[in-house]
Each structure stands twice: as structure tokens, then as C-alpha cells.
Amino acid sequence: MQRLLKSPHVTGWLLASPVALVLAVFLILPIVMIAVISFWTATEFAIVPAFSFENYEFLFGSSVTYRVFLNTFKYAAITWAITLTLGFTIAYFLAFHVRSQTWQTMLFLLCTIPFLTSNIIRMISWIPFLGRNGIANSTLMDWGLIDAPLEWLLFSDFAVILAFVHLYTLFMVVPIFNTMMRIDRSLLEAANDAGATGFQTLVNVIIPLTKPGIMIGTIFVVTLVMGDFITVRFMSGSQSANVGRLISNDIALLQYPSAAATAIVLLVTVLLVITALLRLVDIRKEL
């Protein structure tokens, strides 16, 4: 028995068992329960634990589902493009243009200040700024740039994407900055000695070495946007929807099996997206 316990293989499993137990209870078990409930049916008064494909048949047979999923992908793609541009620029500035480690730390902490408040407060704070009589419209009218308030600033796709970018840009900055700080500065000096321009160094040295961080940030942003429903609800004025709103509406109507089916489809979709991303870049070196 003692010889068995001293085995590296057995010791590894014993050390991993507490974490595996926590993941099984708090991650795998709830997902399994959601998957089981997704095959149940619901009436006006009760949930019937009878195996049925009714929820999935309704889900895939409705054109609304495809429009909502398309809208979700649109939000995710646009938000990803903007957060990647902002996140890469901010991380590049902090990593290569701020020489002092003290200033790097201070500026990085400055980026995290908005996270001292909740997501909902940060998101709702845009409403008085973008409203018809808000600060943005009042300023533009005072400057004579517009004659009437811009209606599309609030309760529109523009407002939704703006809130998403505000909420999730830091999730792109952190992994990219972390990856850039690991780049050996001698590689940049070698590129400079070889006659490479700043743009060539960026394209051929920095971006390839930063791909793992970009991919981690992409996974964070895409998964968060695809699962978010509060932002879409408030910032679109309930005029737009994504898959999260679809699930929220089903729960509000006590249609838990239908909500579970939609959640499973969303989970599978997100996992497929992550799998495709992981096949493009190996991020194990960053973990």
C-alpha cells in the first residue's frame, strides 16, 4: 500500500482529486442537470419530466432563433474587433513605450479603476450621457455640429456595442500585455540591427509572439459577449435581442426546459468557437 501511494502516478491523481471534485460538483453536474431538463416539457402550471425533443425542434424550427444567433455573432464580432484594436494599442504602449515599471504599474491600475464598480452601474452610466437630452447631444448642439438630437446614440446597436467595449476591453488588455512583457527585448534589438522598420518589427516579431495573448483575450471577450443579456436589454431599450435575452425571456415565462435547451445550444456554439480558436494558436505556454 505504501509503495502504491509513493507512485508518482497515484500521487498526481490524489493531488488533483480535490480540484476534480470541486469541478465535478460545481461545473459538470449543473451542466448535466441543464442538459437533462432541456429534454423535459413544460405546461402552464408544471414541468413534466418526460423525455422529448420538443424544445429542440421548436428552437431549430423557428426563424427567430437564427436571427437571434446571427445578432449575437454580430455583437461578438464587432466588439472583438474594437476591443482587440484598443487592447493591443494600450498593451503595446504600456509594454514598449513606458520604460518605468512604476509607471507601467500605475497606468495599468488606472485601466482597472472602472472595475471597482459593478458592470451594471458602468453600463447604466452611459444612458444619461447618450440620451436625447444627454451630455453628448447637448454638447454637439452647443458646438453647432448638429441641429437636432441624435436618436441613434441610445437604445441602438451602437449603444450596445459601446457598452460592450467599455465593459470588456480590459479582458483583452491584460493577456496581451502579459504576453508582450514576456517578449525578449533582444529580439527587437536584433530586428532593428537587421534594418527592420518599426512596422516590420511589429508585424514580423511582436504580433506573432503576442498571438497566445490575443487568443486568450479573444476567448474572454467572445464568450462574455455571447452570454451577456443585461447589456443588450438596457442599452437597446429592449429593441434588440441576443441568445442571452432569449434564455432570460424563457425563464421569466417559467419555461425552464426551453431555456435549458437554448442554453445548451449556446454552450455548444461557444465551445465550437473556442475549439476553432485553440486550433489556430497554442495557448498552453501562457497557462
Tab-separated table of N, CA, C and O in Angstrom, residues 7-24:
chain	number	residue	atom	x	y	z
A	7	SER	N	3.838	6.035	-5.547
A	7	SER	CA	3.917	6.084	-7.003
A	7	SER	C	3.581	7.491	-7.502
A	7	SER	O	2.584	8.079	-7.073
A	8	PRO	N	4.404	8.079	-8.387
A	8	PRO	CA	4.133	9.430	-8.902
A	8	PRO	C	2.776	9.530	-9.586
A	8	PRO	O	2.095	10.552	-9.482
A	9	HIS	N	2.380	8.445	-10.259
A	9	HIS	CA	1.099	8.466	-10.961
A	9	HIS	C	-0.057	8.575	-9.969
A	9	HIS	O	-0.966	9.399	-10.134
A	10	VAL	N	-0.005	7.761	-8.915
A	10	VAL	CA	-1.067	7.779	-7.902
A	10	VAL	C	-1.044	9.098	-7.137
A	10	VAL	O	-2.100	9.685	-6.850
A	11	THR	N	0.150	9.579	-6.805
A	11	THR	CA	0.266	10.851	-6.087
A	11	THR	C	-0.329	12.001	-6.887
A	11	THR	O	-1.019	12.871	-6.342
A	12	GLY	N	-0.088	11.986	-8.195
A	12	GLY	CA	-0.656	13.023	-9.052
A	12	GLY	C	-2.172	13.016	-9.034
A	12	GLY	O	-2.807	14.073	-8.944
A	13	TRP	N	-2.760	11.823	-9.108
A	13	TRP	CA	-4.220	11.722	-9.067
A	13	TRP	C	-4.778	12.166	-7.721
A	13	TRP	O	-5.824	12.809	-7.648
A	14	LEU	N	-4.075	11.829	-6.634
A	14	LEU	CA	-4.541	12.227	-5.308
A	14	LEU	C	-4.492	13.745	-5.138
A	14	LEU	O	-5.387	14.348	-4.541
A	15	LEU	N	-3.447	14.371	-5.671
A	15	LEU	CA	-3.331	15.818	-5.573
A	15	LEU	C	-4.385	16.530	-6.420
A	15	LEU	O	-4.866	17.605	-6.065
A	16	ALA	N	-4.747	15.903	-7.533
A	16	ALA	CA	-5.728	16.527	-8.429
A	16	ALA	C	-7.165	16.237	-8.017
A	16	ALA	O	-8.089	16.919	-8.486
A	17	SER	N	-7.382	15.267	-7.161
A	17	SER	CA	-8.741	14.848	-6.820
A	17	SER	C	-9.584	15.941	-6.155
A	17	SER	O	-10.775	16.064	-6.469
A	18	PRO	N	-9.047	16.783	-5.243
A	18	PRO	CA	-9.895	17.846	-4.673
A	18	PRO	C	-10.405	18.821	-5.728
A	18	PRO	O	-11.585	19.187	-5.732
A	19	VAL	N	-9.506	19.239	-6.639
A	19	VAL	CA	-9.919	20.159	-7.697
A	19	VAL	C	-10.918	19.484	-8.624
A	19	VAL	O	-11.915	20.082	-9.048
A	20	ALA	N	-10.657	18.210	-8.936
A	20	ALA	CA	-11.570	17.466	-9.806
A	20	ALA	C	-12.948	17.342	-9.169
A	20	ALA	O	-13.981	17.451	-9.848
A	21	LEU	N	-12.995	17.135	-7.858
A	21	LEU	CA	-14.267	17.022	-7.144
A	21	LEU	C	-15.029	18.339	-7.187
A	21	LEU	O	-16.244	18.365	-7.437
A	22	VAL	N	-14.326	19.448	-6.960
A	22	VAL	CA	-14.972	20.766	-6.999
A	22	VAL	C	-15.526	21.044	-8.395
A	22	VAL	O	-16.662	21.517	-8.561
A	23	LEU	N	-14.741	20.754	-9.436
A	23	LEU	CA	-15.195	20.974	-10.811
A	23	LEU	C	-16.388	20.089	-11.138
A	23	LEU	O	-17.326	20.516	-11.825
A	24	ALA	N	-16.360	18.860	-10.649
A	24	ALA	CA	-17.461	17.937	-10.933
A	24	ALA	C	-18.766	18.410	-10.291
A	24	ALA	O	-19.838	18.338	-10.901
